[in-house]
CSV table of C-alpha atoms and ligand atoms in Angstrom, one decimal:
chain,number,residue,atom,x,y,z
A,1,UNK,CA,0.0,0.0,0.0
A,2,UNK,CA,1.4,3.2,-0.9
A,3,UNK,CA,0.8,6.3,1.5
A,4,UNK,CA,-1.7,7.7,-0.9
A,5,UNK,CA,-4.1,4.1,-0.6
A,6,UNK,CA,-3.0,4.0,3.2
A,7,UNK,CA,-4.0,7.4,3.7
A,8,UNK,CA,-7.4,7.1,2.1
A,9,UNK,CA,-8.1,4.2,3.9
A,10,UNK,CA,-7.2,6.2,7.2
A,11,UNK,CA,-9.1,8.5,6.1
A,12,UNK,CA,-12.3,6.7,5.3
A,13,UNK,CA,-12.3,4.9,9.1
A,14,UNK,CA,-11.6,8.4,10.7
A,15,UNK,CA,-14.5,9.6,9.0
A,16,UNK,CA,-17.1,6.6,9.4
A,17,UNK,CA,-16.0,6.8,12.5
A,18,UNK,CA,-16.7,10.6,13.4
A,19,UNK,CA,-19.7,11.4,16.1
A,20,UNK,CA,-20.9,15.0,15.6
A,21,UNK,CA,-23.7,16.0,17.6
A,22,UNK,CA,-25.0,18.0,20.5
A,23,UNK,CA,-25.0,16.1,23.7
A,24,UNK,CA,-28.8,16.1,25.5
A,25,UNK,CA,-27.3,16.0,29.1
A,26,UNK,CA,-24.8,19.4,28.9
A,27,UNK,CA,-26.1,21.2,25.7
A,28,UNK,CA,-22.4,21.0,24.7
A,29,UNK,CA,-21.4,20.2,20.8
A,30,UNK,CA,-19.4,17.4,20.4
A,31,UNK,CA,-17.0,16.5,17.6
A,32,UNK,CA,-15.0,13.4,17.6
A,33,UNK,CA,-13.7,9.9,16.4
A,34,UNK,CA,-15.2,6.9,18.4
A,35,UNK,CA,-12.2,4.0,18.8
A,36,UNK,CA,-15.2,1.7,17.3
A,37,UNK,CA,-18.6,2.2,16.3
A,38,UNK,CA,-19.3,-1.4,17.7
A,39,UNK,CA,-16.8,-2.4,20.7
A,40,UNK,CA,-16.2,1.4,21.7
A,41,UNK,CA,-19.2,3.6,20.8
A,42,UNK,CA,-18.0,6.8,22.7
A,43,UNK,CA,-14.5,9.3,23.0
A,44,UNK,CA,-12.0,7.5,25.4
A,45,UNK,CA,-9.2,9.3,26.6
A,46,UNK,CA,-5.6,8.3,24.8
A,47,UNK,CA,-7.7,7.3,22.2
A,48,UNK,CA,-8.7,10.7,21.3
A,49,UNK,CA,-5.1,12.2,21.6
A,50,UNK,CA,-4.1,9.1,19.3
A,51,UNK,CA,-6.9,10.1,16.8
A,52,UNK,CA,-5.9,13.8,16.9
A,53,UNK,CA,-2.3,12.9,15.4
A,54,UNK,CA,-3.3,10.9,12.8
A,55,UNK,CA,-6.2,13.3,11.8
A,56,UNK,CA,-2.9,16.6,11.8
A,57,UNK,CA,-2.2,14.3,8.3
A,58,UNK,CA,-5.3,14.5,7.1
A,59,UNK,CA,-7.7,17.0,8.5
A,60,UNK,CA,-6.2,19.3,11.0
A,61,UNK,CA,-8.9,21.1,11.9
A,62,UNK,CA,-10.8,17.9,13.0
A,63,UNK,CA,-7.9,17.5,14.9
A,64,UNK,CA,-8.3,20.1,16.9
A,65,UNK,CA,-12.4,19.5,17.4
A,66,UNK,CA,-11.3,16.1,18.5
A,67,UNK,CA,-8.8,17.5,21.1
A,68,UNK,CA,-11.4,20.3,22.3
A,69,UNK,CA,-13.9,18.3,22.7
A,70,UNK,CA,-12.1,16.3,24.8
A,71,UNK,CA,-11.0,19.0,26.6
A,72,UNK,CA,-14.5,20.3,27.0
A,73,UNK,CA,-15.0,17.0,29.5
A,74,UNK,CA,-13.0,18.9,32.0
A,75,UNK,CA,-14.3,19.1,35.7
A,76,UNK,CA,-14.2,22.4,37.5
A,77,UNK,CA,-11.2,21.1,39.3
A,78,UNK,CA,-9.2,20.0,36.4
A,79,UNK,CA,-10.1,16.2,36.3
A,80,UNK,CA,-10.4,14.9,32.6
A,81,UNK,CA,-12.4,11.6,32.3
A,82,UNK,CA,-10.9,8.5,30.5
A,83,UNK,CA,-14.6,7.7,29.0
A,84,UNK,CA,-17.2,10.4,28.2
A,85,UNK,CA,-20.5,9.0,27.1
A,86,UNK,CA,-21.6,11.8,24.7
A,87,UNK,CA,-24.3,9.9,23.5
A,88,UNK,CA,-26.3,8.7,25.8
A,89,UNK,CA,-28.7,5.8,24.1
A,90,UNK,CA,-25.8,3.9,23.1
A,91,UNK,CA,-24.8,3.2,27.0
A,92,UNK,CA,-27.0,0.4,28.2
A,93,UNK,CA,-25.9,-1.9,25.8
A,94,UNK,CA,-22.1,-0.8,26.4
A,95,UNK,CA,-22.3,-1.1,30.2
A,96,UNK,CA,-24.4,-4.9,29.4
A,97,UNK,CA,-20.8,-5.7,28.5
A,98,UNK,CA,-18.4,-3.4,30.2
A,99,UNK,CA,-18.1,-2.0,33.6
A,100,UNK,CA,-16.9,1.6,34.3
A,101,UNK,CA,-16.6,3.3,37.8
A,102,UNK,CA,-18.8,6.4,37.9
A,103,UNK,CA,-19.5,9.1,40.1
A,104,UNK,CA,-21.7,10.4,37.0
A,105,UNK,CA,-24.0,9.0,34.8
A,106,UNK,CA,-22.2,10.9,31.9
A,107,UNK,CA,-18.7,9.7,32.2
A,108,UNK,CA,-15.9,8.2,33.9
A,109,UNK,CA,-14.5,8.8,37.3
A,110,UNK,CA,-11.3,7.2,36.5
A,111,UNK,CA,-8.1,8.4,33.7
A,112,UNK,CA,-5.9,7.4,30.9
A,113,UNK,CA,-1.9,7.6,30.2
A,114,UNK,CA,-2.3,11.4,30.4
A,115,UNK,CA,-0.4,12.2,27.0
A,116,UNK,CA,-2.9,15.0,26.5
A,117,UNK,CA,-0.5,17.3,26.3
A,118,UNK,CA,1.3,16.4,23.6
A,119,UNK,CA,-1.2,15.7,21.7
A,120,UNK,CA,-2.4,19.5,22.0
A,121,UNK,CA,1.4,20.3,21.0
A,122,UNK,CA,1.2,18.1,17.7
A,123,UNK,CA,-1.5,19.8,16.9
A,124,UNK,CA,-0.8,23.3,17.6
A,125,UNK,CA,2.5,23.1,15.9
A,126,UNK,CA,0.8,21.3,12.6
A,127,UNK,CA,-1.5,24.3,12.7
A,128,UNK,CA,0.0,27.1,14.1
A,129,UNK,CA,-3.8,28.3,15.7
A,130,UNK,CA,-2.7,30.4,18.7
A,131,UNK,CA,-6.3,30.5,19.9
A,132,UNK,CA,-6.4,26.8,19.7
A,133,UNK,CA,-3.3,26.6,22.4
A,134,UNK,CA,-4.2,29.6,24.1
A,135,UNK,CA,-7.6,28.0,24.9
A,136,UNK,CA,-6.0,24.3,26.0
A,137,UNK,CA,-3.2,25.8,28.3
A,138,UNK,CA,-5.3,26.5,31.4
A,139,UNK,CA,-7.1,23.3,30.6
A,140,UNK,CA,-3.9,21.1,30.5
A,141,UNK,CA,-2.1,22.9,33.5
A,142,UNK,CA,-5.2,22.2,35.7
A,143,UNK,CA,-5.4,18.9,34.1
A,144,UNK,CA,-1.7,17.8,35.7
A,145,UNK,CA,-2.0,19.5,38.3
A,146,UNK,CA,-5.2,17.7,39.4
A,147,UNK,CA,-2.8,14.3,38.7
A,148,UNK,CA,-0.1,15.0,41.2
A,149,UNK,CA,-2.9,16.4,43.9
A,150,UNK,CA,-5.0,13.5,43.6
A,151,UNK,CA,-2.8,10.3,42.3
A,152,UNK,CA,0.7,11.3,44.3
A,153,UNK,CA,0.1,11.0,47.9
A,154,UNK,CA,3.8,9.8,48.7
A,155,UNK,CA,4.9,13.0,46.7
A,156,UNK,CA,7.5,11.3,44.9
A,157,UNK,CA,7.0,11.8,41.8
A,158,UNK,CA,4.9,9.2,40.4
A,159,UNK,CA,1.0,8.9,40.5
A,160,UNK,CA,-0.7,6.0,41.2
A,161,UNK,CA,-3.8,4.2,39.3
A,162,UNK,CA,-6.4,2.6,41.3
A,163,UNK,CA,-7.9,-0.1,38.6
A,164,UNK,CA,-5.8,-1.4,35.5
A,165,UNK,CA,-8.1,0.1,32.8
A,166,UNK,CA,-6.8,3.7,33.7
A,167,UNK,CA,-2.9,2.5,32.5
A,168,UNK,CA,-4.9,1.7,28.7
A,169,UNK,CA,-3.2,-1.4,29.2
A,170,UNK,CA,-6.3,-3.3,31.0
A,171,UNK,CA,-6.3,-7.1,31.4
A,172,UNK,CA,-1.9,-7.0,31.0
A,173,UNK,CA,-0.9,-9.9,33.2
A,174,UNK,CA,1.2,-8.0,35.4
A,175,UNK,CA,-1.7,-7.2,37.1
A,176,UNK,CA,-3.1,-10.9,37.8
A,177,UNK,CA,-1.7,-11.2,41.0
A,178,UNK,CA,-2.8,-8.2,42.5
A,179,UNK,CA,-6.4,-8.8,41.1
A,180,UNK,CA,-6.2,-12.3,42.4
A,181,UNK,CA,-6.5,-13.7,39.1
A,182,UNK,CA,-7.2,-17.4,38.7
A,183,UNK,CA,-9.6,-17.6,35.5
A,184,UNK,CA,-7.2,-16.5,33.3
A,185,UNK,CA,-9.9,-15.3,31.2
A,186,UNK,CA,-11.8,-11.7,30.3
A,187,UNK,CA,-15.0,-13.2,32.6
A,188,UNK,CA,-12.4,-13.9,35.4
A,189,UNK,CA,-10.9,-10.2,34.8
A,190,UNK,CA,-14.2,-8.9,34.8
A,191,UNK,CA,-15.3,-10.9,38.1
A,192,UNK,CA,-12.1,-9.8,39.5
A,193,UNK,CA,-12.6,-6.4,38.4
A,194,UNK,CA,-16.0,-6.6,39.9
A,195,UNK,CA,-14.9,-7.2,43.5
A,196,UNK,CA,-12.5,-3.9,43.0
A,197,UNK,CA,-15.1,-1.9,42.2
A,198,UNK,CA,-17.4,-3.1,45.2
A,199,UNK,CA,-14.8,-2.2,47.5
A,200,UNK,CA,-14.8,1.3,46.0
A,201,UNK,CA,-18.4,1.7,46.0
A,202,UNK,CA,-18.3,3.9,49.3
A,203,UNK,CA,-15.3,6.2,48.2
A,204,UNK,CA,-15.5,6.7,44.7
A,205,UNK,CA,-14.8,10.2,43.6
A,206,UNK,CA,-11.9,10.7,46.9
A,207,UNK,CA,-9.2,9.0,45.2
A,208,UNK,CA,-7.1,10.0,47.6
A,209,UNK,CA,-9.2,7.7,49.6
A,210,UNK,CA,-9.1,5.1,47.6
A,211,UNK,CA,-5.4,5.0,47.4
A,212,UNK,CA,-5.0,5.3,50.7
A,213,UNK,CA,-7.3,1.7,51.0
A,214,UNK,CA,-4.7,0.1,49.4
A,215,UNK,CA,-7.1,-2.1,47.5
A,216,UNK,CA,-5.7,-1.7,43.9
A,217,UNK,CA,-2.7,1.0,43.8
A,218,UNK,CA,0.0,0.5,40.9
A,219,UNK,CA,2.6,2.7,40.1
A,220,UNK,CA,2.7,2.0,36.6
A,221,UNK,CA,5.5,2.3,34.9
A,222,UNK,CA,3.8,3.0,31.1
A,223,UNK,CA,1.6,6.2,32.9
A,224,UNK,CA,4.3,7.5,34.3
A,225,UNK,CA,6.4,7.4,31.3
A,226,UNK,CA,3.9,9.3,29.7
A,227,UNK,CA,3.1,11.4,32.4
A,228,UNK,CA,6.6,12.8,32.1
A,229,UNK,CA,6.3,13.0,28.4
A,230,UNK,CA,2.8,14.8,28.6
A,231,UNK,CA,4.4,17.6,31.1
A,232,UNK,CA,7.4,17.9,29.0
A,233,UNK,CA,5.2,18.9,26.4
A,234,UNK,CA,3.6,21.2,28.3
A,235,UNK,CA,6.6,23.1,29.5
A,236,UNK,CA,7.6,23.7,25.5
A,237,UNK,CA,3.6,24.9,25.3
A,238,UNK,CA,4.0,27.1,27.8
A,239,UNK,CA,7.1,29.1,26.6
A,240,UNK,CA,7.9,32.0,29.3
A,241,UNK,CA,4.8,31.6,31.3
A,242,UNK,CA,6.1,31.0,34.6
A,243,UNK,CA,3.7,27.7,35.3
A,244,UNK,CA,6.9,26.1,32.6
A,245,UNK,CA,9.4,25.7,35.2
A,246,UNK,CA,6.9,23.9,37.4
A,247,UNK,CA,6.3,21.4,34.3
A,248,UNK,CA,10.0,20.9,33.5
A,249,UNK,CA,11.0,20.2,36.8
A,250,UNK,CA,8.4,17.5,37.9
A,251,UNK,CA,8.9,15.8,34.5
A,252,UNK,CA,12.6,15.6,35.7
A,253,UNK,CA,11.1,14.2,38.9
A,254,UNK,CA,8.9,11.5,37.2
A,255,UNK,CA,12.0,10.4,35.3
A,256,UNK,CA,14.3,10.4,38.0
A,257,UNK,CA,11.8,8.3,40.5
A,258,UNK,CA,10.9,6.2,37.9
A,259,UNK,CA,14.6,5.4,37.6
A,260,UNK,CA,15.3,5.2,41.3
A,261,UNK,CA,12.9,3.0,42.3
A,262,UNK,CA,11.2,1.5,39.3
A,263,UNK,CA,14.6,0.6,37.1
A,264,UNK,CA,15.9,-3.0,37.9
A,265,UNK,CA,19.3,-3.4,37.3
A,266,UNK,CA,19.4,-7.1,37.1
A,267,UNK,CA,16.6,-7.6,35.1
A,268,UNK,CA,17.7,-4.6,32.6
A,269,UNK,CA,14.2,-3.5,32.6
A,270,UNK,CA,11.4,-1.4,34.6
A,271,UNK,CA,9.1,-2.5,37.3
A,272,UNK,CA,5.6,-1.0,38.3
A,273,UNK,CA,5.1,-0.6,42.3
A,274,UNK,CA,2.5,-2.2,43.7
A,275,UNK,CA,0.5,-0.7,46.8
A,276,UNK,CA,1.6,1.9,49.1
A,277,UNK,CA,4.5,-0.6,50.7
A,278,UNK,CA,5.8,0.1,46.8
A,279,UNK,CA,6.1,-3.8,45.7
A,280,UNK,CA,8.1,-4.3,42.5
A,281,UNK,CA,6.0,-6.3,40.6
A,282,UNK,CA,8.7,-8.2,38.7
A,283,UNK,CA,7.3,-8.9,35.0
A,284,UNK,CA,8.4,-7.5,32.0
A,285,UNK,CA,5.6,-6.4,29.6
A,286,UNK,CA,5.5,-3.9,27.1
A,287,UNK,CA,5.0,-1.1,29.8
A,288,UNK,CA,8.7,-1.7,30.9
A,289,UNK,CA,9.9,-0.5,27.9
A,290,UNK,CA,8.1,2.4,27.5
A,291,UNK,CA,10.6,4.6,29.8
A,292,UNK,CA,12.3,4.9,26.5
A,293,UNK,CA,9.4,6.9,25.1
A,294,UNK,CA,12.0,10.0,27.1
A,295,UNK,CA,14.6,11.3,25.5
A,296,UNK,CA,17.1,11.7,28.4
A,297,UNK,CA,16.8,8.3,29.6
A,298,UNK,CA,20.4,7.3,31.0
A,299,UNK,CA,22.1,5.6,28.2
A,300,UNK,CA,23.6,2.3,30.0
A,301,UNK,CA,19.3,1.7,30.6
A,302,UNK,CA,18.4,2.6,26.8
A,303,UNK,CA,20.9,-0.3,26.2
A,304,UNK,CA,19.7,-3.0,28.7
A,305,UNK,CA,16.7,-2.4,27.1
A,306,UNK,CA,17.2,-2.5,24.0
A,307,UNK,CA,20.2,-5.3,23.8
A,308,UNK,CA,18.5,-7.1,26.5
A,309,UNK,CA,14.7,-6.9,25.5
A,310,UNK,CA,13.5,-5.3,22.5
A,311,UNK,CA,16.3,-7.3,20.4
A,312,UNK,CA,15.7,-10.8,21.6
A,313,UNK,CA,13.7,-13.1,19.2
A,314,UNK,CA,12.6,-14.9,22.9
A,315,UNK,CA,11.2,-12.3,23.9
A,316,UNK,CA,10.0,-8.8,22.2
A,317,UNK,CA,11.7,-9.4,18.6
A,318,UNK,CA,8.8,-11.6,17.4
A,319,UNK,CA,8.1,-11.5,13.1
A,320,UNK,CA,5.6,-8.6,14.1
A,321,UNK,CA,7.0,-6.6,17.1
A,322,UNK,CA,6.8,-5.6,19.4
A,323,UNK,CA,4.2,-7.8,21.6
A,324,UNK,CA,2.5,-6.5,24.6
A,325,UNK,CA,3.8,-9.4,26.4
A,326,UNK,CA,7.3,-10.7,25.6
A,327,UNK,CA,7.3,-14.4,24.3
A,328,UNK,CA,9.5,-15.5,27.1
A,329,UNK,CA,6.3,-14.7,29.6
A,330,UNK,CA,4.9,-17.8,30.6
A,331,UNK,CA,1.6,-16.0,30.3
A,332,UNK,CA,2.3,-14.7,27.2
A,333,UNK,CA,-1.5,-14.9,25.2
A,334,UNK,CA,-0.2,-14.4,21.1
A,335,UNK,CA,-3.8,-15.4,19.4
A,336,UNK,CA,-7.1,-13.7,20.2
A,337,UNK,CA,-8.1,-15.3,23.6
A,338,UNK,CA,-11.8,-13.5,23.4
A,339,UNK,CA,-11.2,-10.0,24.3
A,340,UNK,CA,-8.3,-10.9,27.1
A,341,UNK,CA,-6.6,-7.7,25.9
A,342,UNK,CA,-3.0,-7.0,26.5
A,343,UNK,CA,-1.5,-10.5,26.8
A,344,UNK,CA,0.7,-11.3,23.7
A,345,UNK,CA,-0.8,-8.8,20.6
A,346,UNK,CA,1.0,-6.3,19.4
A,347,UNK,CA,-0.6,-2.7,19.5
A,348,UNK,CA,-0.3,0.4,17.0
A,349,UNK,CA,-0.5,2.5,19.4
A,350,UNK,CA,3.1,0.9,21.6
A,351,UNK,CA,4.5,0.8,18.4
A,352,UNK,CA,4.0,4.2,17.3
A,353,UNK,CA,5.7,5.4,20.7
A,354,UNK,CA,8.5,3.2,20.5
A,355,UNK,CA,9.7,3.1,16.7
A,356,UNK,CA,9.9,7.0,17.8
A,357,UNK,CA,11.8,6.6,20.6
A,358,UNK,CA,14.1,3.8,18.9
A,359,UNK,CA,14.9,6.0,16.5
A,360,UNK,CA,15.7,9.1,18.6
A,361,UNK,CA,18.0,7.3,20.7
A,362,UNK,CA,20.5,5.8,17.4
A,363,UNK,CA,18.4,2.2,16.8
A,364,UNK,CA,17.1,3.6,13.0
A,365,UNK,CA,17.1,-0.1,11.9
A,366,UNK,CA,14.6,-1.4,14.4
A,367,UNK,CA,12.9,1.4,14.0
A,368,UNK,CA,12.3,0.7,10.8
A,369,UNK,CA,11.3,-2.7,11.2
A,370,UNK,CA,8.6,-2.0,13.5
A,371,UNK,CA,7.4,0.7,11.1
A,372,UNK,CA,7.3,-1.8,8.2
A,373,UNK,CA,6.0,-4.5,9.6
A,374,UNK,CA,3.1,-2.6,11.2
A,375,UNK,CA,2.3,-1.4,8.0
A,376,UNK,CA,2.7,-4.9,6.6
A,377,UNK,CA,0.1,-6.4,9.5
A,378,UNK,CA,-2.4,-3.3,8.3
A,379,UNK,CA,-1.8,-4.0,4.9
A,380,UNK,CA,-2.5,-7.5,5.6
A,381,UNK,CA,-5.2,-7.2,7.7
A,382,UNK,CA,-6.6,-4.0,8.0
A,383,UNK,CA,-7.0,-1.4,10.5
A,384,UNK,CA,-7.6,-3.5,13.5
A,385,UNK,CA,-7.1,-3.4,17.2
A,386,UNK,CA,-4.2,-5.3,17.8
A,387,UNK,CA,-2.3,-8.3,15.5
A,388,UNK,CA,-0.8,-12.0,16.7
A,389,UNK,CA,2.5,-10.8,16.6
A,390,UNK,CA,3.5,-14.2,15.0
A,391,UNK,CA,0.9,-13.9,12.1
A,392,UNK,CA,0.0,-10.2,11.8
A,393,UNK,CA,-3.6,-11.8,11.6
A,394,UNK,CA,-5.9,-8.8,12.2
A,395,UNK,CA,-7.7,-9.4,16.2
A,396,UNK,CA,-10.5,-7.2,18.0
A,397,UNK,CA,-12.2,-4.4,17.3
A,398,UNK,CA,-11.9,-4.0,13.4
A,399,UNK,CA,-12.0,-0.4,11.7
A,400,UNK,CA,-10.2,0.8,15.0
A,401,UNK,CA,-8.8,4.0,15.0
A,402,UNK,CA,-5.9,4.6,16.9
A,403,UNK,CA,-4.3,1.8,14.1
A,404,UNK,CA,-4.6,5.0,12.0
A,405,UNK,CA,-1.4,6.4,14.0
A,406,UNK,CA,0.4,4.3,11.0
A,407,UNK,CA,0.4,7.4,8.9
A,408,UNK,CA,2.9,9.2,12.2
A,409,UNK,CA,5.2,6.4,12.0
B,1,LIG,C1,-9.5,-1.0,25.5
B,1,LIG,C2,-8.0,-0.7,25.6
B,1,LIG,C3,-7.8,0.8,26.0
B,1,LIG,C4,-8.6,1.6,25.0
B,1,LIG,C5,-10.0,1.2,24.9
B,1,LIG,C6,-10.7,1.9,23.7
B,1,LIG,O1,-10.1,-0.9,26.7
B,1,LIG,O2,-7.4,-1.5,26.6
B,1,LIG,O3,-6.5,1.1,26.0
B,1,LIG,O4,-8.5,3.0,25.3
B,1,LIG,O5,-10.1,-0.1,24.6
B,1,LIG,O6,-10.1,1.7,22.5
């Protein structure tokens, strides 16, 4: 496929997949690409920024309707939903299927890898629109702000998630033990998931609370990453307002806690922390690698990762990298195990962060695998949620549009 035919194909799933509308519940107009029109029906966080910077190729200014619509899901004191259900009748069915914790009917009381921010950045700088930023900033600031009031109660640097679906990443097996996992299965997830949010039921909306229960508190290692990243963007978007400093330096803070007490020296690879005691919770998954995803990353870890991980045909260097799971995981899902998400697949979305990052710190070559072979898996397949890295058969949600990042890589 040629980038014309790839972009026309992009083009048509972005656009079958575009909700425009008024929502009945806050009068607000919405404009935005749904991940699915079956599976996902409504705008999900990372989602969103994902569609944004595919859409700066194509249609910038439905890149920046996607983005402020988004942004328009703000609470008054700065929270920014991972799922907002902007229309309404198509929720039953969804939550027949899915479970979400709310504090309102409307949308989600939980988050998503916060990378808001640099989506807003892509976008700004692919259009230039001053009024466009001007309007995000406050928006964003509050945004990460309300992150490190809320989600960093030790103060040190990293913010905490209280259920797997807010690191993107749900049903990833580094979370089975701390879910109590048994039925290695998406029911079992769900059942397990279940018991989480019954626990919650008396406390949700105080996260602080929550955290401080202890029931389900990761450190994850992939949110932080992009936490850093996000706030790194938004230091360069804020120029010489003085609120940049305060970006720049906590990003430094992200990276540096993530490398004190997340980096693993023996393993040559990053470890989430589990609960307020801080438990490494020692498996490698995709989200280990993602620290790479910043560009000052020490460079005796960018090797361990790379020469120890990423390169290894046992375990992320499959014939369609990189998989969510390396092979060597003895959990490690490859096929389609009925929407067990996260297990063995390979993702668009990892892969467009990491060629990036590959490439940026002097591995061009496997960056330019990844970027080929993705593009051979879509070409093969089509746009789908996630491939069998063996195969590159297409799996999930089909038309999905985050696979649409293709045309960044
Ligand atoms: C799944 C993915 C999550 C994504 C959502 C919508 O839940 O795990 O990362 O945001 O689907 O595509």
């Amino acid at each position: 496929m040629d980038r014309a035919e790839l972009e026309s194909r992009a083009r048509q799933i972005l656009l079958t997949n575009l909700r425009r509308g008024v929502a009945d519940w806050n009068g607000k107009e919405f404009s935005f690409v749904v991940p699915s029109l079956t599976g996902y029906p409504f705008q999900w966080f990372w989602d969103s920024c994902f569609h944004a910077i595919a859409l700066t190729h194509l249609d910038p200014e439905q890149a920046k309707a996607e983005l402020t619509t988004l942004l328009s899901g703000a609470q008054p004191d700065g929270f920014i939903p991972h799922i907002i259900f902007w229309e309404m009748e198509k929720q039953p069915d969804f939550l027949s299927r899915n479970i979400v914790g709310m504090t309102s009917p409307y949308f989600s009381a939980t988050i998503q890898p916060p990378i808001v921010a640099y989506a807003v950045e892509r976008v700004y700088r692919a259009t230039g629109d001053e009024q466009f930023k001007d309007a995000a900033l406050p928006v964003l600031v509050a945004y990460y702000r309300w992150l490190r009031r809320n989600r960093d109660p030790d103060e040190d640097g990293l913010i905490a998630i209280i259920q797997p679906e807010e690191a993107g990443t749900d049903c990833s097996p580094k979370y089975d033990e701390a879910l109590g996992l048994e039925d290695l299965s998406n029911q079992g997830f769900i059942a397990a998931l279940r018991q989480v949010y019954a626990a919650y039921e008396p406390l949700r909306g105080d996260d602080r609370r929550i955290l401080d229960a202890d029931i389900f508190h990761f450190e994850d290692v992939l949110v932080n990453s992009i936490y850093a990243f996000g706030m790194r963007s938004l230091a360069r978007l804020l120029g010489d307002a003085p609120e940049a400093d305060e970006f720049g330096r906590e990003a430094d803070r992200t990276r540096d806690a993530l490398i004190e007490k997340c980096w693993n020296e023996k393993a040559g690879a990053f470890f989430d922390l589990q609960g307020k005691a801080e438990k490494p919770v020692e498996m490698v998954t995709i989200s280990s690698l993602m620290p790479l995803i910043l560009h000052d990353l020490p460079r005796h870890i960018v090797e361990r990762l790379v020469e120890d991980w990423v390169k290894k045909p046992e375990h992320f260097w499959l014939p369609y990298p990189l998989p969510s799971v390396p092979a060597s995981n003895p959990r490690f899902m490859p096929g389609n195990p009925r929407g067990f998400i996260w297990r063995g697949p390979t993702w668009v979305n990892t892969n467009w962060f990491l060629s990036h990052s590959l490439k940026g710190h002097g591995y061009p070559e496997l960056a330019e695998t990844i970027v080929t072979k993705t593009h051979e898996a879509v070409e093969k397949s089509g746009f789908r949620e996630y491939y069998h890295p063996y195969t590159a058969e297409g799996l999930g949600a089909r038309d999905f549009g985050w696979t649409t990042l293709i045309l960044d890589m």
